[in-house]
mmCIF file of C-alpha atoms and ligand atoms in Angstrom:
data_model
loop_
_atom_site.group_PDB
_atom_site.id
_atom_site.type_symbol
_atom_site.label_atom_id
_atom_site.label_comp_id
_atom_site.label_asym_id
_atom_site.label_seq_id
_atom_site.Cartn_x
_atom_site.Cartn_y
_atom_site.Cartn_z
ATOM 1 C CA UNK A 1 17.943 -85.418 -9.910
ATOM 2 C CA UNK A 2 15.176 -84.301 -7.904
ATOM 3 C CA UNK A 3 14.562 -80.300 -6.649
ATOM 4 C CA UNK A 4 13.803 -79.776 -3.346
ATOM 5 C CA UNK A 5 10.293 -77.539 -3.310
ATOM 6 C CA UNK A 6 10.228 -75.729 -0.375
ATOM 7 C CA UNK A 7 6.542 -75.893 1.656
ATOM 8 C CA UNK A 8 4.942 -72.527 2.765
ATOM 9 C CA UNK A 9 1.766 -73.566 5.041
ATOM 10 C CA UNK A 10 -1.261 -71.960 4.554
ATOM 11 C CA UNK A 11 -4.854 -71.334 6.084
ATOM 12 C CA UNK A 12 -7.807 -70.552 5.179
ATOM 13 C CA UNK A 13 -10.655 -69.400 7.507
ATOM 14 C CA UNK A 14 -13.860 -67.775 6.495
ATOM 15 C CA UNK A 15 -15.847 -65.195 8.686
ATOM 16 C CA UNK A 16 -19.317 -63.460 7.489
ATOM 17 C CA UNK A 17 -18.954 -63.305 3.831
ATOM 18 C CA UNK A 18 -20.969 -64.939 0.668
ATOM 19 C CA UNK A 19 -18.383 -67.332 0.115
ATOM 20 C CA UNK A 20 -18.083 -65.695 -3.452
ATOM 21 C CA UNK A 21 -14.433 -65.230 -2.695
ATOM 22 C CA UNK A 22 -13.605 -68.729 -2.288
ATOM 23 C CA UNK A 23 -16.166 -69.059 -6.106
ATOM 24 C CA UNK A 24 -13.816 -66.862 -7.288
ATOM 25 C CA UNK A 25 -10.186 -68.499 -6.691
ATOM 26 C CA UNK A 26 -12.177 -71.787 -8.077
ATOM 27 C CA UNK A 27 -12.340 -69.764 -11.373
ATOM 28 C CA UNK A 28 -9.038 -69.220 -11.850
ATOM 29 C CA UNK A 29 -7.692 -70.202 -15.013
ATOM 30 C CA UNK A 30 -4.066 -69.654 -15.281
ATOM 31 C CA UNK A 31 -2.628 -71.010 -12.808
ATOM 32 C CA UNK A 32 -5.561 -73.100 -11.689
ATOM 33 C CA UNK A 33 -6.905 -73.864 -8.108
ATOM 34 C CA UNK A 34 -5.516 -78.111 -9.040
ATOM 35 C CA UNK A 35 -1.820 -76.045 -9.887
ATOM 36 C CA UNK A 36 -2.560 -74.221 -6.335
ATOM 37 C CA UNK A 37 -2.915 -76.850 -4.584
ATOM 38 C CA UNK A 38 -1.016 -79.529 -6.122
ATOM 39 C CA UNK A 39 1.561 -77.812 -8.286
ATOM 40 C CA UNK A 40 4.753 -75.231 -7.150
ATOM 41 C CA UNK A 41 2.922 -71.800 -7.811
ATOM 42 C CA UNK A 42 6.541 -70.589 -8.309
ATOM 43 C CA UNK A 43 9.604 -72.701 -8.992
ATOM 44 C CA UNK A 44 10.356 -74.703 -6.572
ATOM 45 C CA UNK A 45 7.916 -73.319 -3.724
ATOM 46 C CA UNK A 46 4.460 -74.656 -3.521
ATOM 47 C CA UNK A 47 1.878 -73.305 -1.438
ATOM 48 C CA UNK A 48 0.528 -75.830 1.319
ATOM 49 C CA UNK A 49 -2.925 -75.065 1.882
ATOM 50 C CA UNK A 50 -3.802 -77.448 5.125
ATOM 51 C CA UNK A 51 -7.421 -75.719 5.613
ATOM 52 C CA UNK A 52 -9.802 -74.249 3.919
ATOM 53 C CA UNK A 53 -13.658 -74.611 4.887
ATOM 54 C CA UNK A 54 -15.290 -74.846 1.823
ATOM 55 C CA UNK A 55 -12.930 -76.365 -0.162
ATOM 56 C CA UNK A 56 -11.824 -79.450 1.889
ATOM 57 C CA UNK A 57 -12.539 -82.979 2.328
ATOM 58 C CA UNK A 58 -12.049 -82.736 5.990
ATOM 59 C CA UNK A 59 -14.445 -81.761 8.783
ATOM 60 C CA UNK A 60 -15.438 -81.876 12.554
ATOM 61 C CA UNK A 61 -12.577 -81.568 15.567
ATOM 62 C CA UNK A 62 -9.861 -83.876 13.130
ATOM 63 C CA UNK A 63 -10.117 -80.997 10.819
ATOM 64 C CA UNK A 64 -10.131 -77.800 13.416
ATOM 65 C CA UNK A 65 -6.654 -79.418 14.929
ATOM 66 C CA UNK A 66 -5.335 -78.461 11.700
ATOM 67 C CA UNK A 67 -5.398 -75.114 12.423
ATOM 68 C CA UNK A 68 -3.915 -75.774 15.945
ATOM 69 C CA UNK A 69 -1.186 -77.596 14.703
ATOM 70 C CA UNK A 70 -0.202 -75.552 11.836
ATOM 71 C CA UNK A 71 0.048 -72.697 14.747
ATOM 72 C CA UNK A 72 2.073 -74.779 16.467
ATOM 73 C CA UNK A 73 4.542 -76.722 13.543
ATOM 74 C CA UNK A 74 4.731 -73.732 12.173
ATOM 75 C CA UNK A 75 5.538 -70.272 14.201
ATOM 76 C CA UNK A 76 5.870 -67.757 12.039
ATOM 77 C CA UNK A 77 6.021 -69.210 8.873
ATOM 78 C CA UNK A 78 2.442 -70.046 7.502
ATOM 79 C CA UNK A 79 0.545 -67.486 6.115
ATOM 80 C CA UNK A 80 -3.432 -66.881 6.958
ATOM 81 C CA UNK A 81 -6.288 -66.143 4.430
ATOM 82 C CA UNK A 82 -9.265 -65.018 5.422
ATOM 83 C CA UNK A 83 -12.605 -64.588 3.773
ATOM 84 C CA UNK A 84 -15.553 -62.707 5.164
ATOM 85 C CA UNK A 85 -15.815 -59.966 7.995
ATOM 86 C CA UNK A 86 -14.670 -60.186 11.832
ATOM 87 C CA UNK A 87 -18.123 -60.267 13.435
ATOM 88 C CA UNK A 88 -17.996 -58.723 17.090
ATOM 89 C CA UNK A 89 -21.183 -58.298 18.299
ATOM 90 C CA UNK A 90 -22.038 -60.335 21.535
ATOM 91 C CA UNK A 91 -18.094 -61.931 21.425
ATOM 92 C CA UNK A 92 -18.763 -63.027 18.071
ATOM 93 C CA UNK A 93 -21.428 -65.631 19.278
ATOM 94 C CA UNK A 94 -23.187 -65.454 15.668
ATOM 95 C CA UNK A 95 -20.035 -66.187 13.445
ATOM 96 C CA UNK A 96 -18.157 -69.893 14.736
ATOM 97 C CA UNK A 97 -16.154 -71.982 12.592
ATOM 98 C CA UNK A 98 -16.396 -75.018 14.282
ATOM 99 C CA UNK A 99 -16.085 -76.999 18.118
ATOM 100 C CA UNK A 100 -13.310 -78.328 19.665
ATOM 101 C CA UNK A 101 -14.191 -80.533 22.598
ATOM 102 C CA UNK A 102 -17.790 -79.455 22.403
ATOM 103 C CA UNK A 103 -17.509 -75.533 22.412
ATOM 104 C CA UNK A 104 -18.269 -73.462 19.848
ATOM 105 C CA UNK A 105 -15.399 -71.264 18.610
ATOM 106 C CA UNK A 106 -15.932 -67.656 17.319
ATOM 107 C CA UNK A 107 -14.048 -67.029 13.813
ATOM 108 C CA UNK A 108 -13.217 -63.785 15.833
ATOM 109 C CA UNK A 109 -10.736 -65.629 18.538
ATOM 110 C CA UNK A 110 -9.385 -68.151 15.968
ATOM 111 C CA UNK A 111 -8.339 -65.541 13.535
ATOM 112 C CA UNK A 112 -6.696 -63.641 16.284
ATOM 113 C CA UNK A 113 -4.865 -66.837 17.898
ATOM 114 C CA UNK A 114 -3.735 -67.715 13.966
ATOM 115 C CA UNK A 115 -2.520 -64.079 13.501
ATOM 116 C CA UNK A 116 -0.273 -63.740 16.365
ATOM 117 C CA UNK A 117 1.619 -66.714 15.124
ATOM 118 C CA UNK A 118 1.653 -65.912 11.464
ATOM 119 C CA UNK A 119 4.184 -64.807 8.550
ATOM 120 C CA UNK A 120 1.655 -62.457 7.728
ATOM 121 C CA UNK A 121 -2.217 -62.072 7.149
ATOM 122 C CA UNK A 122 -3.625 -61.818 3.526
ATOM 123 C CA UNK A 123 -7.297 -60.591 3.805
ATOM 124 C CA UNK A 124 -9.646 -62.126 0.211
ATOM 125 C CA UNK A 125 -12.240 -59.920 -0.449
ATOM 126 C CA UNK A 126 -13.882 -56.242 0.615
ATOM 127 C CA UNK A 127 -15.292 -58.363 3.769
ATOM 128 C CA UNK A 128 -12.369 -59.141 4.997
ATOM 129 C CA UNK A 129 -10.047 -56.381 3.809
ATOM 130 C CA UNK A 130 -12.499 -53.329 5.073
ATOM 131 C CA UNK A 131 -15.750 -54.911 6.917
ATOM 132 C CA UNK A 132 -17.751 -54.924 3.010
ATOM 133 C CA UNK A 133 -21.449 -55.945 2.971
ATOM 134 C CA UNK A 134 -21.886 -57.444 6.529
ATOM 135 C CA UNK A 135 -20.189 -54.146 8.009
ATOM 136 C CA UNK A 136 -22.721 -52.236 5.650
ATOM 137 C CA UNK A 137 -24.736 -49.204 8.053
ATOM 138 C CA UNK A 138 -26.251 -50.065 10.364
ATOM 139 C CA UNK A 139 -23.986 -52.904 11.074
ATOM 140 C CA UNK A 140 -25.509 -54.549 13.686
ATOM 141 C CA UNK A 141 -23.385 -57.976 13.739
ATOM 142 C CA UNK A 142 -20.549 -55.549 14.715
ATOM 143 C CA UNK A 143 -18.463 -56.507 11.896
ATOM 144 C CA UNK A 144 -15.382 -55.354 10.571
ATOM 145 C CA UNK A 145 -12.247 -55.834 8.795
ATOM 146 C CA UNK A 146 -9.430 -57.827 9.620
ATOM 147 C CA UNK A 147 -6.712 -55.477 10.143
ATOM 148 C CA UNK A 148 -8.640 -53.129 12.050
ATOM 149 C CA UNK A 149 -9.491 -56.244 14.543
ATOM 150 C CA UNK A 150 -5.810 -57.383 14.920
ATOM 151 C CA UNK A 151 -4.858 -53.664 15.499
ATOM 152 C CA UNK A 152 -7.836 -53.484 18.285
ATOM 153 C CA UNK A 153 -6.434 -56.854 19.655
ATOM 154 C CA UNK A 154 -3.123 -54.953 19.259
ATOM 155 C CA UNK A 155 -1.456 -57.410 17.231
ATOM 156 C CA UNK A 156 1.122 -56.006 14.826
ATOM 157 C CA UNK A 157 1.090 -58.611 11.734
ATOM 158 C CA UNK A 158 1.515 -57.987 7.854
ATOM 159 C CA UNK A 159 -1.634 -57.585 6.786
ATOM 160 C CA UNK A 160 -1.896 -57.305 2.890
ATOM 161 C CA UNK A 161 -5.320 -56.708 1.118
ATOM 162 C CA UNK A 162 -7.223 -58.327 -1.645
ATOM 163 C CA UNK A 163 -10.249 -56.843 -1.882
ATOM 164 C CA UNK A 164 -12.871 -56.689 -4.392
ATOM 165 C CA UNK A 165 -16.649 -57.983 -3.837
ATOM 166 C CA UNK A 166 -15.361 -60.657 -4.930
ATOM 167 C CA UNK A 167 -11.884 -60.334 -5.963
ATOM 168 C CA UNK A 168 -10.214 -61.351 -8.923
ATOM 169 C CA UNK A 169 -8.613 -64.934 -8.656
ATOM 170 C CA UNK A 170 -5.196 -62.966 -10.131
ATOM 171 C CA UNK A 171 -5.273 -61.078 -7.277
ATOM 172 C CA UNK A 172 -4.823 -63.071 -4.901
ATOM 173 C CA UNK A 173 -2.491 -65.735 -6.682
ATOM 174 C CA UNK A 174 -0.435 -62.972 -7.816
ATOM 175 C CA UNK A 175 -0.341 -61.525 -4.437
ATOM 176 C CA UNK A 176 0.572 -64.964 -2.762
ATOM 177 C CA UNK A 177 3.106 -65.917 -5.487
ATOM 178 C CA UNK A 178 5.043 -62.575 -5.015
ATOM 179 C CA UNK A 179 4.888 -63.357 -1.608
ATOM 180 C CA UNK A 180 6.414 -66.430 -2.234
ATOM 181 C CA UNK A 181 8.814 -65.046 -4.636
ATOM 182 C CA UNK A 182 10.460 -61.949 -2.870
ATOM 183 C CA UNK A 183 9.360 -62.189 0.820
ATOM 184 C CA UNK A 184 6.539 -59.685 2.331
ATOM 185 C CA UNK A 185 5.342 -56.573 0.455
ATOM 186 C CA UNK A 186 7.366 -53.552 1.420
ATOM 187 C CA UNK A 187 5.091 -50.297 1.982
ATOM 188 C CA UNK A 188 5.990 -48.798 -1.524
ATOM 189 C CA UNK A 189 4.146 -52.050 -2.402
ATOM 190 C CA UNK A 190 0.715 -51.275 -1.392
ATOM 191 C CA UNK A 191 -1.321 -48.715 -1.512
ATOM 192 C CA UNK A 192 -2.952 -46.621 1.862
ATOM 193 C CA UNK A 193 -5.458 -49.433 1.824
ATOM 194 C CA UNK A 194 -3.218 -52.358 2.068
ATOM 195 C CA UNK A 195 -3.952 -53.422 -1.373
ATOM 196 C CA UNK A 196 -0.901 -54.617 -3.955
ATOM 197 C CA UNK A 197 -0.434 -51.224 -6.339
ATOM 198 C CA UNK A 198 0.511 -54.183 -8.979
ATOM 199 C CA UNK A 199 -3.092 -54.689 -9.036
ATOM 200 C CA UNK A 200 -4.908 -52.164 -7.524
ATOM 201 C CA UNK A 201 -2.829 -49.255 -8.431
ATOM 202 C CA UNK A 202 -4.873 -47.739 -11.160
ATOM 203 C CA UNK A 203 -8.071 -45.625 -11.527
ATOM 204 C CA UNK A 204 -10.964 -47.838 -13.208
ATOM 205 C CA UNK A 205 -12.117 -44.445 -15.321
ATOM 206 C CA UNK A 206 -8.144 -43.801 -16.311
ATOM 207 C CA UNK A 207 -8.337 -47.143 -18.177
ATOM 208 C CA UNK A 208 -12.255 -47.641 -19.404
ATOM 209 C CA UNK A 209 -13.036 -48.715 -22.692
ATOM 210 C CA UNK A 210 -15.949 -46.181 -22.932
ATOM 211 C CA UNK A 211 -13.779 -42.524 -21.374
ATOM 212 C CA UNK A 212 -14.167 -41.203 -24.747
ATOM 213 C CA UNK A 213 -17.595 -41.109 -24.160
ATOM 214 C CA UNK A 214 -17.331 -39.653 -21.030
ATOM 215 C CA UNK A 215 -14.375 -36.581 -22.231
ATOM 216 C CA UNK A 216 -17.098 -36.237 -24.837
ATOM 217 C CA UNK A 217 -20.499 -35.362 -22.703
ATOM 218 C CA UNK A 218 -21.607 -39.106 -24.077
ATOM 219 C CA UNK A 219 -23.465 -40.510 -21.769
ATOM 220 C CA UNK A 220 -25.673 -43.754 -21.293
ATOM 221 C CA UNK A 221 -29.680 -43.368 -19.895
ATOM 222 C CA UNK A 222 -30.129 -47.262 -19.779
ATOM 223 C CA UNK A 223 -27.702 -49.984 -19.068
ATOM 224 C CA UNK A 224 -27.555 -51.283 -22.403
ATOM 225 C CA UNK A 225 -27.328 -47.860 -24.416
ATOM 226 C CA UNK A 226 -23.756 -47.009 -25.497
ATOM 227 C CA UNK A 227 -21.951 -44.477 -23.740
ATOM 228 C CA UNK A 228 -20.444 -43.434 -20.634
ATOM 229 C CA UNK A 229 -22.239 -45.110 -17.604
ATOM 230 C CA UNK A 230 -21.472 -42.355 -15.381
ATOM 231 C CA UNK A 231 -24.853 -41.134 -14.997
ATOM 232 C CA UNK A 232 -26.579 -44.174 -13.925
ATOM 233 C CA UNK A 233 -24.189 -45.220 -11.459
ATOM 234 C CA UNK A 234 -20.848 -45.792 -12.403
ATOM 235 C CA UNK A 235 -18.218 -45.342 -9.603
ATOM 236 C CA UNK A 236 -15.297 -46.213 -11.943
ATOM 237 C CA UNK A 237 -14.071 -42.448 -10.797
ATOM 238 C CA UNK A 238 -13.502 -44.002 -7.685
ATOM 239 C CA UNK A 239 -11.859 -47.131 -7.946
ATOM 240 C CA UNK A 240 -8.668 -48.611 -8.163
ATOM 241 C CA UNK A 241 -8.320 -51.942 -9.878
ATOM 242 C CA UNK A 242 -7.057 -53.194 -13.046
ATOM 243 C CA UNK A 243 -10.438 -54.981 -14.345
ATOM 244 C CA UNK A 244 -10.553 -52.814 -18.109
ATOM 245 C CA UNK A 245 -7.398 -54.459 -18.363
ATOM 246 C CA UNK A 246 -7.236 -57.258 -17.115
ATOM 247 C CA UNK A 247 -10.557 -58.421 -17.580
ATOM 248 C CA UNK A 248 -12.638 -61.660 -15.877
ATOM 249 C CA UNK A 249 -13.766 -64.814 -16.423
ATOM 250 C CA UNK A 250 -10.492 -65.447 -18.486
ATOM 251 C CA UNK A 251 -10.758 -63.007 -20.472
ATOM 252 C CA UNK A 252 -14.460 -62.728 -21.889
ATOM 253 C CA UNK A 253 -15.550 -59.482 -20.144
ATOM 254 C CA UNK A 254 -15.900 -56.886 -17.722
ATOM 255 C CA UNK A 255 -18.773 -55.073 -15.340
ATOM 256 C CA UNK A 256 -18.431 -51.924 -17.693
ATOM 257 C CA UNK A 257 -17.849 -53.932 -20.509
ATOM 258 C CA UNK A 258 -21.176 -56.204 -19.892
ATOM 259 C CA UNK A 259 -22.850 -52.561 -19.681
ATOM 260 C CA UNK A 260 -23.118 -52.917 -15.993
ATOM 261 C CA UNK A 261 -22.095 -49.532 -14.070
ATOM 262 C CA UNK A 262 -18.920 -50.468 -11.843
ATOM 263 C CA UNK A 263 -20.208 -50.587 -8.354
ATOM 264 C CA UNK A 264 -16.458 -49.639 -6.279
ATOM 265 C CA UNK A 265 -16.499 -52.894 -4.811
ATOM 266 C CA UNK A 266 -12.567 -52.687 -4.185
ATOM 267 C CA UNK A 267 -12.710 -49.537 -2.264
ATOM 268 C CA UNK A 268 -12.799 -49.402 1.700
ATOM 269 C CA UNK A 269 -16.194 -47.563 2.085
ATOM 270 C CA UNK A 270 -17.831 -50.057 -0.378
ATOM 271 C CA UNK A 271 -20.624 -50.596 -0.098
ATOM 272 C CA UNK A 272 -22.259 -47.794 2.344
ATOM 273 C CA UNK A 273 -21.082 -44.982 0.483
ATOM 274 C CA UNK A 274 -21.173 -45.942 -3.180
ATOM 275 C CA UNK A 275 -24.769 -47.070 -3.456
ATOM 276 C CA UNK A 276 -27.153 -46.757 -4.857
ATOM 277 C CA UNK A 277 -25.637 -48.869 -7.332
ATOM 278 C CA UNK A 278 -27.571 -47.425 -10.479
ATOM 279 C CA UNK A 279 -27.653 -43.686 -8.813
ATOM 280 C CA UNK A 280 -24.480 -40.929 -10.129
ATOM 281 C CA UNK A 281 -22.123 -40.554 -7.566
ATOM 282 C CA UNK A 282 -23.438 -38.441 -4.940
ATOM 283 C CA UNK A 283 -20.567 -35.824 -4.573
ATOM 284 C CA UNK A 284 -20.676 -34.944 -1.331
ATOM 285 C CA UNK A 285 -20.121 -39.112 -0.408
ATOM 286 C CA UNK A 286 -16.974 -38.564 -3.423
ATOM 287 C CA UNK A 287 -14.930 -35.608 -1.160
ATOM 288 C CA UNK A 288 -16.053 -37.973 1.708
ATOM 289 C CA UNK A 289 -14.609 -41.051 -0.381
ATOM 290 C CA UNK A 290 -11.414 -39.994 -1.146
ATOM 291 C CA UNK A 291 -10.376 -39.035 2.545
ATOM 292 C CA UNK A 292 -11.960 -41.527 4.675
ATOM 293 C CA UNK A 293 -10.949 -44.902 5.030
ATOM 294 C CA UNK A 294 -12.801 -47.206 7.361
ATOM 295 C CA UNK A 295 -10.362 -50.186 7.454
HETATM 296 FE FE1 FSX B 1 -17.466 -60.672 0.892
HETATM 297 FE FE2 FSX B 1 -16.342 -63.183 0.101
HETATM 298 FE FE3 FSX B 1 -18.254 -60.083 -1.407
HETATM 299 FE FE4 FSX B 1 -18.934 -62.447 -1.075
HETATM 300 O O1 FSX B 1 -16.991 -64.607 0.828
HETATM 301 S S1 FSX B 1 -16.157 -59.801 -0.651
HETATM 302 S S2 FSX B 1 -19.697 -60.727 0.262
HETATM 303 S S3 FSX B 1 -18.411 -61.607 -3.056
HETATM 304 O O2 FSX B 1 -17.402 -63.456 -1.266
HETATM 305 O O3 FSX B 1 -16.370 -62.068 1.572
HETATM 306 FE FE1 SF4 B 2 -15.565 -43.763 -16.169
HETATM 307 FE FE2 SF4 B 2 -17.519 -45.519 -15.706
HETATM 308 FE FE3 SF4 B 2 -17.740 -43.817 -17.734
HETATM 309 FE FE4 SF4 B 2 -15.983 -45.840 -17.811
HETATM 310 S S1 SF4 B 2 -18.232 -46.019 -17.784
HETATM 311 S S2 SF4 B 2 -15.601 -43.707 -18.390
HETATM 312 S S3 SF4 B 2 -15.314 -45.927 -15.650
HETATM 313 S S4 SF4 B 2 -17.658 -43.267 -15.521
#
């Protein structure tokens, strides 16, 4: 007897971003980006990704009428990822995804189009979430993040965030399989930032490996010394994510763990006001930090 598995469209655009995101989900181990896109992600539902830049076989005008006919099918019921920054500056002439009858069209208008017409809106990454790197001072590609451009365009969508410079490929799997298992997020969900408290709900300092060293006075002068890292750099004070725990590259390590300060790349005013990246947090940029969000 065969189960019915239930489709849930997806799509994924990229803006101004590294394309490290995308790296990132390609990493993921358990389940895997063939289980993604190939397997159910949760019994019986399987995620239908139709588009995704990077990743796909596809190209020219065949494979940008994907995305119009997805928005057509599918009203309301597909869900849109996005990688990388909304770039604004001059209508967002220097960030296009591709030409449809010979014109250009900015990443800016298609993610808005795709958005009105969406389930919901899950931005990958610090780019999209919060404007990241290309929105870094003094900005002048006009970028920002996703859910402050649908709320300028005044759309009112879900917008869930996954940041994290990149993110974790858990992240955003678990994020789209709880989706998939019990419907949109509900506000006691996420945190003020959008992001899924399941992941992102935990100091980085609460849970490090090395906070005895800190409690202690302990700390590191050079990257490799043991110790704290708190004096050169580490913004672990500031950031929510579960990385001591839950680790990366399946397992093997962490930034801290590596000896590398954490750099707050899951926070909203990443990266403007937590470099320099080997400097101790400034704390005038840490009162600043904690009441400011620029998403
Ligand atoms: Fe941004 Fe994605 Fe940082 Fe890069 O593309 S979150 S620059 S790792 O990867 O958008
Ligand atoms: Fe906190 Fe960073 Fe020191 Fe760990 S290394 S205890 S996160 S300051």
């Amino acid at each position: 007897m065969s189960t019915k598995v239930v489709e849930i469209p997806a799509v994924w655009i990229a803006g101004a971003s590294c394309s490290g995101c995308s790296v990132s989900l390609l990493n993921a181990v358990s389940p895997t980006v063939k289980n993604l896109l190939i397997d159910p992600i949760i019994p019986g539902k399987h995620l239908n990704l139709r588009f995704h830049s990077t990743v796909m076989a596809g190209q020219g005008e065949p494979a940008m009428q994907v995305l119009q006919a997805t928005r057509k099918a599918d009203k309301g019921g597909y869900l849109v990822l996005v990688e990388g920054s909304v770039v604004g500056q001059d209508d967002g002439l220097y960030c296009t995804i591709g030409e449809v009858g010979g014109k250009q069209i900015a990443f800016q208008d298609k993610l808005l189009d795709l958005a009105r017409d969406a389930l919901a809106v899950v931005s990958v990454g610090t780019c999209a979430s919060f404007g990241g790197i290309p929105a870094a001072h003094p900005n002048p590609s006009r970028s920002q993040g996703v859910k402050q451009a649908l709320d300028q365009a005044g759309i009112k969508k879900p917008v869930i965030n996954v940041p994290g410079c990149p993110p974790h490929p858990d992240w955003l799997l678990g994020t789209v399989a709880m989706v998939m298992l019990k419907g949109l997020p509900s506000a006691d969900d996420l945190d003020y930032a959008l992001r899924p408290k399941a992941f992102y709900g935990k100091l980085i300092h609460d849970n490090c490996p090395r906070r005895a060293y800190f409690d202690a006075g302990r700390f590191a002068q050079r990257a490799s010394d043991p110790g704290c890292l708190y004096q050169i750099g580490c913004k672990g004070p500031l950031t929510y994510a579960d990385c001591p725990t839950r680790l990366w590259n399946n397992g093997v390590n962490w930034c801290v763990g590596a000896g590398s300060p954490c750099i707050g790349c899951c926070e909203p005013t990443f990266p403007d006001d937590v470099q320099p990246v080997f400097e101790k947090i400034n704390e005038d940029r840490l009162s600043r930090f904690q009441i400011k969000t620029r998403g």
